[in-house]
Short mmCIF file of C-alpha atoms in Angstrom, two decimals:
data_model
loop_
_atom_site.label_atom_id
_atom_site.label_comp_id
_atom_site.label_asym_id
_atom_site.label_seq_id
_atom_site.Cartn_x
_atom_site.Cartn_y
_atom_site.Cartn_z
CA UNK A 1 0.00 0.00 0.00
CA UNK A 2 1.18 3.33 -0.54
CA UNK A 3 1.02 5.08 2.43
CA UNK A 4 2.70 8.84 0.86
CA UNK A 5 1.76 9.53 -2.52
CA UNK A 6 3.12 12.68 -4.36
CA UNK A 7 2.31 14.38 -7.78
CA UNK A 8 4.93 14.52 -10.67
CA UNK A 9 5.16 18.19 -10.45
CA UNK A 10 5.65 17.90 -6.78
CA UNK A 11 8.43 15.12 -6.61
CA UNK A 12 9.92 17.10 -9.27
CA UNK A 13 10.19 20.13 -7.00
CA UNK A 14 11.58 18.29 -4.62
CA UNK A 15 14.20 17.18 -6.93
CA UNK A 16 15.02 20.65 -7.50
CA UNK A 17 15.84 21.10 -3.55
CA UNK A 18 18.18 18.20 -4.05
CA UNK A 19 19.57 19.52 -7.20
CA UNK A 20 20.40 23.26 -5.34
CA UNK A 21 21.70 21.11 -2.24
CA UNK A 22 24.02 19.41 -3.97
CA UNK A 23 25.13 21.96 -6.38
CA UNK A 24 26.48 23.66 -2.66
CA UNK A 25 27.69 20.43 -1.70
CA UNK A 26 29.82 19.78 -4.81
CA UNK A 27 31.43 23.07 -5.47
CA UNK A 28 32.32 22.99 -1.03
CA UNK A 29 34.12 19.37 -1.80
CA UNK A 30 35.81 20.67 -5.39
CA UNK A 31 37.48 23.28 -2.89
CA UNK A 32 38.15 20.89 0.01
CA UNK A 33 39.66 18.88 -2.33
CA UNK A 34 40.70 21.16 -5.11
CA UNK A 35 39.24 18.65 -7.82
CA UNK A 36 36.92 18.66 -10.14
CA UNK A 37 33.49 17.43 -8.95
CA UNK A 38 31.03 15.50 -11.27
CA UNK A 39 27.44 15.65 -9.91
CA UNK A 40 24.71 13.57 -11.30
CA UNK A 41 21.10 15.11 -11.29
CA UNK A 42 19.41 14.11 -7.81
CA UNK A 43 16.49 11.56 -8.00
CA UNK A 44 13.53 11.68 -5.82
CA UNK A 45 12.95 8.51 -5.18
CA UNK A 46 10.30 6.78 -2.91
CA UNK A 47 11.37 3.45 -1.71
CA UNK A 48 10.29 0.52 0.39
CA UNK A 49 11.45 0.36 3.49
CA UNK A 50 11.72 -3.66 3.49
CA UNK A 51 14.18 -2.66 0.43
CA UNK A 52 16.03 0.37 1.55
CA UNK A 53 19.46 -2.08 1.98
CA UNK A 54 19.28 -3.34 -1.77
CA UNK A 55 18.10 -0.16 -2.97
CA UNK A 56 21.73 1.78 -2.76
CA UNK A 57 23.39 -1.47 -3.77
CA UNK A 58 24.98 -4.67 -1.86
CA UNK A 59 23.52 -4.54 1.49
CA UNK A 60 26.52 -6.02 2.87
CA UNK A 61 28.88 -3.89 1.19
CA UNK A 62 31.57 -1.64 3.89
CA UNK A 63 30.45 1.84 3.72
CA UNK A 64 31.92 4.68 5.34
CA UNK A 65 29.04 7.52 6.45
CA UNK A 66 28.80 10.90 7.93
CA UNK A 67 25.22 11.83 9.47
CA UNK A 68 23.56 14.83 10.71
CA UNK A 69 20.45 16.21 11.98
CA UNK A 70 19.39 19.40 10.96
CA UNK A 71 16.88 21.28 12.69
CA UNK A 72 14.89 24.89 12.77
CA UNK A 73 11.85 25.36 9.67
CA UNK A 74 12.61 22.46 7.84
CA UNK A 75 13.91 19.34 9.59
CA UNK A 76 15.48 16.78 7.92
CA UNK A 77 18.55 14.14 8.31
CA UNK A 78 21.46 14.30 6.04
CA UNK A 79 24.04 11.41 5.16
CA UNK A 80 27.23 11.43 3.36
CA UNK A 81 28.00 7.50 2.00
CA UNK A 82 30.76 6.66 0.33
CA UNK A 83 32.25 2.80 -0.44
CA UNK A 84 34.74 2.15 2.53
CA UNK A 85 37.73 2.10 -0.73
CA UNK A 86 36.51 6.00 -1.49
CA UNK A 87 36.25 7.22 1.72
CA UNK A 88 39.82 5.97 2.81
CA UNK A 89 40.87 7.20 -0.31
CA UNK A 90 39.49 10.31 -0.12
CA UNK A 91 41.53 10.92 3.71
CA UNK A 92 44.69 9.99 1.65
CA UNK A 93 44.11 12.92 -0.83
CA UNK A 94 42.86 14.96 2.41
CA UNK A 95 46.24 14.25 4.18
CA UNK A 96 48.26 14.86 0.94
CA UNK A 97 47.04 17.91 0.75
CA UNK A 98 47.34 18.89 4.16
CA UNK A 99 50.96 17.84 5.02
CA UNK A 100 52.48 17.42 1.20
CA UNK A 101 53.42 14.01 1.44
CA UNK A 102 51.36 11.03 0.84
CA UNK A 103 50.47 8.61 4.25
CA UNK A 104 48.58 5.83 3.41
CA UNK A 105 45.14 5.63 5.00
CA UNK A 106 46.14 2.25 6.62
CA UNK A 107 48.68 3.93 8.87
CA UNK A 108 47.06 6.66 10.06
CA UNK A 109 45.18 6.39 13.27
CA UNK A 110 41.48 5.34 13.07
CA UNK A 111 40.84 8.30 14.95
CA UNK A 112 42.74 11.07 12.91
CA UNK A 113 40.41 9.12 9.50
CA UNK A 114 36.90 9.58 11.09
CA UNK A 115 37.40 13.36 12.53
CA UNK A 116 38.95 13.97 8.54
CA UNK A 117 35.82 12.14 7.71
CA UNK A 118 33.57 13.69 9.48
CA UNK A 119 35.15 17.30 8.65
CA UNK A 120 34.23 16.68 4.99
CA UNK A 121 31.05 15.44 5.77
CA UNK A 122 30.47 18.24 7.75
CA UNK A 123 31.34 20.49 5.01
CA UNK A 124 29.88 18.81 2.42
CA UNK A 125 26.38 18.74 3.97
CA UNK A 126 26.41 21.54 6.03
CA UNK A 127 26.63 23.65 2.68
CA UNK A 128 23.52 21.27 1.29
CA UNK A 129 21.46 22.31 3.90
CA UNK A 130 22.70 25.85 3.90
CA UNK A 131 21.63 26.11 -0.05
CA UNK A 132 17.97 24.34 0.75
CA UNK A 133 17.30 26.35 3.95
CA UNK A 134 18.44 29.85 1.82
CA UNK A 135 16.16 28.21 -0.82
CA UNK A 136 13.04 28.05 1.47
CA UNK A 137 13.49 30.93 3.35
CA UNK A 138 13.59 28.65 6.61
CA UNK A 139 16.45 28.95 9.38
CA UNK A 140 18.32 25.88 10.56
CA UNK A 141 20.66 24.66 12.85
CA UNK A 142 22.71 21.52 12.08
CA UNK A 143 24.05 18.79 14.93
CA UNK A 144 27.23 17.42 15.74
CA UNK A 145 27.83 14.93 12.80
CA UNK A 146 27.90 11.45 13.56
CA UNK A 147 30.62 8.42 11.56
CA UNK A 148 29.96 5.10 11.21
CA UNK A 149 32.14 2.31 9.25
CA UNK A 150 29.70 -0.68 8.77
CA UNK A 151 27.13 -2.19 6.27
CA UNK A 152 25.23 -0.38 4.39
CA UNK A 153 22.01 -2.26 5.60
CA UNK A 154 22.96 -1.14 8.96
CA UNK A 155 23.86 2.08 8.26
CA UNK A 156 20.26 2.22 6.29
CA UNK A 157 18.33 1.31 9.60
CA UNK A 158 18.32 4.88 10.56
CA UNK A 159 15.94 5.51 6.86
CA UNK A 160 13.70 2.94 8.28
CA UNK A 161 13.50 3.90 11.63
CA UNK A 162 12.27 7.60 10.77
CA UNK A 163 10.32 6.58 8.13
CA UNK A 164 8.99 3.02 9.71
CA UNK A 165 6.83 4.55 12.42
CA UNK A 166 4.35 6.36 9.56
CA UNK A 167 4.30 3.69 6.49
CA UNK A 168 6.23 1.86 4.82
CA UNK A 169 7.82 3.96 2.20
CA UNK A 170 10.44 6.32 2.56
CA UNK A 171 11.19 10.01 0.42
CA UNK A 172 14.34 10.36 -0.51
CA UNK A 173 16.68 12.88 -2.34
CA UNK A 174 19.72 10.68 -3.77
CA UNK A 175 22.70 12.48 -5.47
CA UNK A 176 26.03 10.68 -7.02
CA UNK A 177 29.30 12.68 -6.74
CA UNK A 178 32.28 11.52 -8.60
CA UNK A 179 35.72 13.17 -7.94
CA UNK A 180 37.69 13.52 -10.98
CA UNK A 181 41.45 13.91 -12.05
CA UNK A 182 42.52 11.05 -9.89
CA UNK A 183 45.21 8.69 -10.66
CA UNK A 184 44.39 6.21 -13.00
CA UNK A 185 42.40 3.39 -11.35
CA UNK A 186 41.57 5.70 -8.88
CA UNK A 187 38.05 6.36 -7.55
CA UNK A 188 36.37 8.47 -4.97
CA UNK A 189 32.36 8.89 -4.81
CA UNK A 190 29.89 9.45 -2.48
CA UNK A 191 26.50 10.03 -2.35
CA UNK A 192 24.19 12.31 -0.85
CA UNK A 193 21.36 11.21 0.73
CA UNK A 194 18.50 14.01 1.96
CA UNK A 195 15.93 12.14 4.62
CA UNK A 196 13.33 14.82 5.23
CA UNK A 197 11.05 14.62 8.33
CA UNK A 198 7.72 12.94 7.37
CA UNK A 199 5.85 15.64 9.13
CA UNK A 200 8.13 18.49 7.58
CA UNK A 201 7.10 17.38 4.00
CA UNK A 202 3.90 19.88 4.13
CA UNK A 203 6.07 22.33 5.06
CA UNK A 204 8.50 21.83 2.16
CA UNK A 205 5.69 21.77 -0.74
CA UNK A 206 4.51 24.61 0.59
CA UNK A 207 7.54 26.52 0.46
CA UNK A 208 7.87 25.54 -2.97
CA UNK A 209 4.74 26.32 -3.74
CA UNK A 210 3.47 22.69 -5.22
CA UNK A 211 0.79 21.85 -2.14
CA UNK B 1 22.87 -33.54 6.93
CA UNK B 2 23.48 -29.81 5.31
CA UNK B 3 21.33 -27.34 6.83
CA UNK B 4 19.24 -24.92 3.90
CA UNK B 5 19.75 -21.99 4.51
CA UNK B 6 16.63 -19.26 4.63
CA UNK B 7 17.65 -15.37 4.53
CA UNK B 8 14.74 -13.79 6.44
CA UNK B 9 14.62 -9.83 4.99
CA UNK B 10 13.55 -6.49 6.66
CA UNK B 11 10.05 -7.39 9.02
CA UNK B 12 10.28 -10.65 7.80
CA UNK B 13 8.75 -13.82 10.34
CA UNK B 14 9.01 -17.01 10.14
CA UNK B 15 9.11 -20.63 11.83
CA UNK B 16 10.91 -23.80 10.16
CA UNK B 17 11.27 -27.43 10.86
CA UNK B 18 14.65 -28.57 10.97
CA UNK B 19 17.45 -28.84 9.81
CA UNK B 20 17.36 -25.12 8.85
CA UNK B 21 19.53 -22.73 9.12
CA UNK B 22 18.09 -18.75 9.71
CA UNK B 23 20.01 -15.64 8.39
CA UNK B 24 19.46 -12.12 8.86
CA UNK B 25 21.85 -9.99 7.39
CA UNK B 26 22.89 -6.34 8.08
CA UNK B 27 20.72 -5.74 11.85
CA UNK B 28 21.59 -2.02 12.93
CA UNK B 29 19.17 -0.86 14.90
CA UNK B 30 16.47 -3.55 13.98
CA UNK B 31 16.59 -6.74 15.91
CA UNK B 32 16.90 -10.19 15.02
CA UNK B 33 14.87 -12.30 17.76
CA UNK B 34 15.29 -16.13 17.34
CA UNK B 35 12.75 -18.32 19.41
CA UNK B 36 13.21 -22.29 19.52
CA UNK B 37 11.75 -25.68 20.92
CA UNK B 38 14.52 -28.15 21.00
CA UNK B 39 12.11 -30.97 21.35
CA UNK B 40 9.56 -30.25 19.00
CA UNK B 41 12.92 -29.04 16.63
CA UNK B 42 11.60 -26.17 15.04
CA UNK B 43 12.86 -22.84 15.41
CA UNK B 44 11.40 -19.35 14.39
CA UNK B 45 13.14 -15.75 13.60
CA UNK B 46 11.78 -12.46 13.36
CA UNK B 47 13.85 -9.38 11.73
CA UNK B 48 11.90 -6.61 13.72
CA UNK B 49 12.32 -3.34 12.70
CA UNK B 50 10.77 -0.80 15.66
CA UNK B 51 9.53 -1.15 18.83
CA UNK B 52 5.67 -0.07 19.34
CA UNK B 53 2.96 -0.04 16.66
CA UNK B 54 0.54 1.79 17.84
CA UNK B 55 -1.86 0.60 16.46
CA UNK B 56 -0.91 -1.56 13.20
CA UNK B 57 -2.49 -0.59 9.71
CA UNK B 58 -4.23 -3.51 7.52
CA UNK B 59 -1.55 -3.75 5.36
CA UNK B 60 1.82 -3.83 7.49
CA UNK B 61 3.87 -6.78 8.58
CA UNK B 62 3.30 -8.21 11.69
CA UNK B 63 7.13 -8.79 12.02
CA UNK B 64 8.05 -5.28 11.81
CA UNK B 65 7.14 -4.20 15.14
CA UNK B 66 8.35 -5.78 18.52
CA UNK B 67 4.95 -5.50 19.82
CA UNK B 68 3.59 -7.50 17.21
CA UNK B 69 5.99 -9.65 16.44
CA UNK B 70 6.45 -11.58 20.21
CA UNK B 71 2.81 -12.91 20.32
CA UNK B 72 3.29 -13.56 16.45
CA UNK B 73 6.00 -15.77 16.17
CA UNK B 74 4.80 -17.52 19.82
CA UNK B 75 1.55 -18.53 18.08
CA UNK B 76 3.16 -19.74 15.22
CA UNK B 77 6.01 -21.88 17.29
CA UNK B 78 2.48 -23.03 19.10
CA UNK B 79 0.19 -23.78 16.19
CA UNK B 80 3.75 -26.14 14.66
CA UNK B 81 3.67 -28.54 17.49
CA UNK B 82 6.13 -26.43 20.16
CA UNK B 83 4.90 -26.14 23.61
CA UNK B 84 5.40 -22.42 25.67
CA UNK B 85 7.39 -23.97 28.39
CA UNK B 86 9.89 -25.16 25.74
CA UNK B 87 10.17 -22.41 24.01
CA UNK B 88 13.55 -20.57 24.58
CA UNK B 89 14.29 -16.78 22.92
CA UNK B 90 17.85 -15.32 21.30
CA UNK B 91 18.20 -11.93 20.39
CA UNK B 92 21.08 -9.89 18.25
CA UNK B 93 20.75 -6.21 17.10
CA UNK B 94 19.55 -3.13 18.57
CA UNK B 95 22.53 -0.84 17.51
CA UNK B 96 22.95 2.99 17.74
CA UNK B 97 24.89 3.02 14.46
CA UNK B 98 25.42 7.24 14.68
CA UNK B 99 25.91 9.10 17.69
CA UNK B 100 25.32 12.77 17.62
CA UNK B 101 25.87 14.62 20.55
CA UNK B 102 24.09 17.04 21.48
CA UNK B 103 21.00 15.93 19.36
CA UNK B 104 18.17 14.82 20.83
CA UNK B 105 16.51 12.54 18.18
CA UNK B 106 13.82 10.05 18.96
CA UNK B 107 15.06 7.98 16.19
CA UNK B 108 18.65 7.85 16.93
CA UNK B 109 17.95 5.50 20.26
CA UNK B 110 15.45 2.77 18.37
CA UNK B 111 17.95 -0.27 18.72
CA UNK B 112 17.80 0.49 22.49
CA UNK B 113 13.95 0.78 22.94
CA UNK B 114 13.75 -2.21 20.63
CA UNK B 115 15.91 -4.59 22.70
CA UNK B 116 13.55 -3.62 25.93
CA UNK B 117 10.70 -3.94 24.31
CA UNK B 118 11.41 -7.57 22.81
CA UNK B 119 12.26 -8.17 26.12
CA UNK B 120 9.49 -6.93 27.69
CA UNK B 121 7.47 -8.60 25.49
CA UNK B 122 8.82 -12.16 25.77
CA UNK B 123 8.59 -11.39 29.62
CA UNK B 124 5.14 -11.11 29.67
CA UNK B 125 4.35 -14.49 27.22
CA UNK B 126 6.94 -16.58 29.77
CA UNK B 127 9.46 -17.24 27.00
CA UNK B 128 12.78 -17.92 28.82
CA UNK B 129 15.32 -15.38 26.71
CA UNK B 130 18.59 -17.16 27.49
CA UNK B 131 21.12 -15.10 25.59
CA UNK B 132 21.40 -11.76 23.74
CA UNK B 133 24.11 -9.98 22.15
CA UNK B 134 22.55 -6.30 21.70
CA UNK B 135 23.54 -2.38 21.84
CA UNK B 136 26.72 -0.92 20.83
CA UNK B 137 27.27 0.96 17.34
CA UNK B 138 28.02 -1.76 15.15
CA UNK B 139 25.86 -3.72 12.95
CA UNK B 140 25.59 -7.69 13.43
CA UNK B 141 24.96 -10.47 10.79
CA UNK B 142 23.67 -13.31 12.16
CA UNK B 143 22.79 -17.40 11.58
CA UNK B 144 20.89 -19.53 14.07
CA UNK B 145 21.21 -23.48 13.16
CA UNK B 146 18.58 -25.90 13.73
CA UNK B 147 21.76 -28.35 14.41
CA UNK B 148 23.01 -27.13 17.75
CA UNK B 149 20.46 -24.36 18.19
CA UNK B 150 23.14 -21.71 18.40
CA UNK B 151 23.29 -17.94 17.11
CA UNK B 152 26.29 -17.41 15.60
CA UNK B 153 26.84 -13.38 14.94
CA UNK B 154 29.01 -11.68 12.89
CA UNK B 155 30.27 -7.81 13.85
CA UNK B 156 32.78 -6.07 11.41
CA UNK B 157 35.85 -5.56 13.78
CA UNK B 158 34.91 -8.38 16.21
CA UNK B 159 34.35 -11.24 14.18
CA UNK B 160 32.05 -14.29 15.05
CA UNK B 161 30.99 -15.13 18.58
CA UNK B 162 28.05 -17.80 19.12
CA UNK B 163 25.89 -17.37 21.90
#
């Protein structure tokens, strides 16, 4: 049964949210990183929540993640995935870049990896939700981010469990971003996943003018 | 004899004759709860997802919700030959996966309210729960055999422990 159901025009609005998000988000990691950042077009995508796990790929697949709750008008969860590979790769070109020599991610202290990636999460979605909230006209105020290495089924729980309590399908804003002019065989990407409130959804087609 | 192997997905419930082997893979917060007769030898699993239902609509899983699920899977162990005094419980999961601090989100503290209320739950049917490996911030895998009626779970980091 489909327990949210949304008009074209409205999930395509909603899109649009993603699309200025990310735009934010891309050019903030292009200058973290000073790369060029490829950004697919966000999807809006509703999904089971029985299916959330096989939806963004293997469910048992090692993911790295960066999450954070963002409060005020419009309140919504943000999280920053990326395949364990990219994400320690990504610290690597962080640290390069940082000190001028190249450490691999292996020997650097778990500890010194998470706060690097959770300072590019933090960057990377904090500038998302700065773009949607300057977009709406809504203030916000964004949490400590959270890290967590695991699988991505696990990691996906947290979908389910904001979403579970209503229904049994989930709204989601998905973007792919690709780092480029990496060393051959090289590849770090991530994507951004926007988990609005259920009960800030009105609020957000309002704002946009698609109720 | 090889055990078949049945991978029970997200709200999924379900009780077996054996020699089957359970799998839930990927618990974060969710929670897999594992009830079992040893004399009867069947064994059933539930992949619950949240803790209280409040009231179920028509259409959802029973197995989603730890309220629902407990008197679920009981019935069925009951209506497949086990009797209640029999019946013994496992559970694995209930993880925080992210901690934020300084947020105060429901959400963020599920695993935790669904490990109590399984518990509760089982409490209140008299189902003897005689091991659990639950909490933490890291998610499990796990496999409960029909065999020797152990869990085995899997944690990335900690490897394999069988309780």
């Amino acid at each position: 049964m489909p327990d949210i159901a949304f008009s074209d025009r409205q999930l395509d609005a909603i899109r649009e949210v993603g699309n200025i998000g990310t735009g934010n988000a891309a050019t903030a990691l292009s200058g973290l990183l000073s790369r060029m950042i490829h950004m697919d077009v966000p999807k809006t995508e509703l999904v089971s929540i029985y299916e959330l796990g096989e939806h963004y790929g293997d469910p048992l697949q090692i993911v790295g993640a960066v999450f954070v709750r963002s409060t005020g008008g419009f309140q919504c969860s943000l999280i920053f995935i990326q395949p364990e590979e990219d994400a320690q790769l990504m610290v690597e070109l962080l640290l390069k870049q940082q000190f001028g020599t190249f450490i691999p991610a292996g020997e650097v202290p778990q500890e010194m990896t998470d706060s690097a990636l959770t300072e590019v999460g933090n960057i990377v979605l904090s500038s998302f939700l700065n773009a949607i909230n300057m977009l709406l006209g809504t203030q916000h105020q964004i949490s400590v981010p959270g890290v967590a290495h695991d699988m991505l089924s696990s990691i996906l729980d947290v979908v389910a469990s904001i979403y579970g309590q209503m229904g049994e399908t989930a709204l989601l804003v998905n973007t792919e971003l690709k780092v480029e002019g990496l060393e051959e065989g090289h590849k770090i990407s991530g994507h951004i996943i926007l988990i609005p409130d259920p009960d800030s959804l009105e609020l957000l087609l309002r704002k946009l003018k698609v109720v | 004899m090889a055990e078949n192997s049945i991978v029970l997905g997200m709200a999924d419930l379900m009780v077996v004759a054996a020699p089957i082997k359970l799998i839930t893979l990927g618990l974060g917060s969710c929670i897999g709860l594992v009830v079992y007769d040893s004399f009867a030898k069947i064994a059933g699993m539930a992949h619950i997802m949240l803790p209280d239902s409040r009231g179920l609509h028509a259409s959802e899983k029973v197995g989603k919700f730890a309220d629902t699920a407990v008197p679920a899977l009981i019935e069925e162990m009951l209506k497949k030959g086990a009797t209640r005094p029999r019946i013994k419980a496992k559970i694995a999961g209930g993880a925080q996966m992210f901690s934020l601090p300084g947020a105060s989100a429901e959400f963020l503290t599920v695993g935790a309210k669904n490990v109590s209320e399984t518990k509760k739950r089982l409490a209140r049917m008299g189902i003897a729960l005689v091991a659990a490996d639950t909490g933490g911030n890291k998610g499990r895998t796990i496999e409960f055999s029909t065999s020797n009626w152990m869990l085995k779970v899997k944690t990335l980091g900690k490897g394999v422990s069988e309780i």
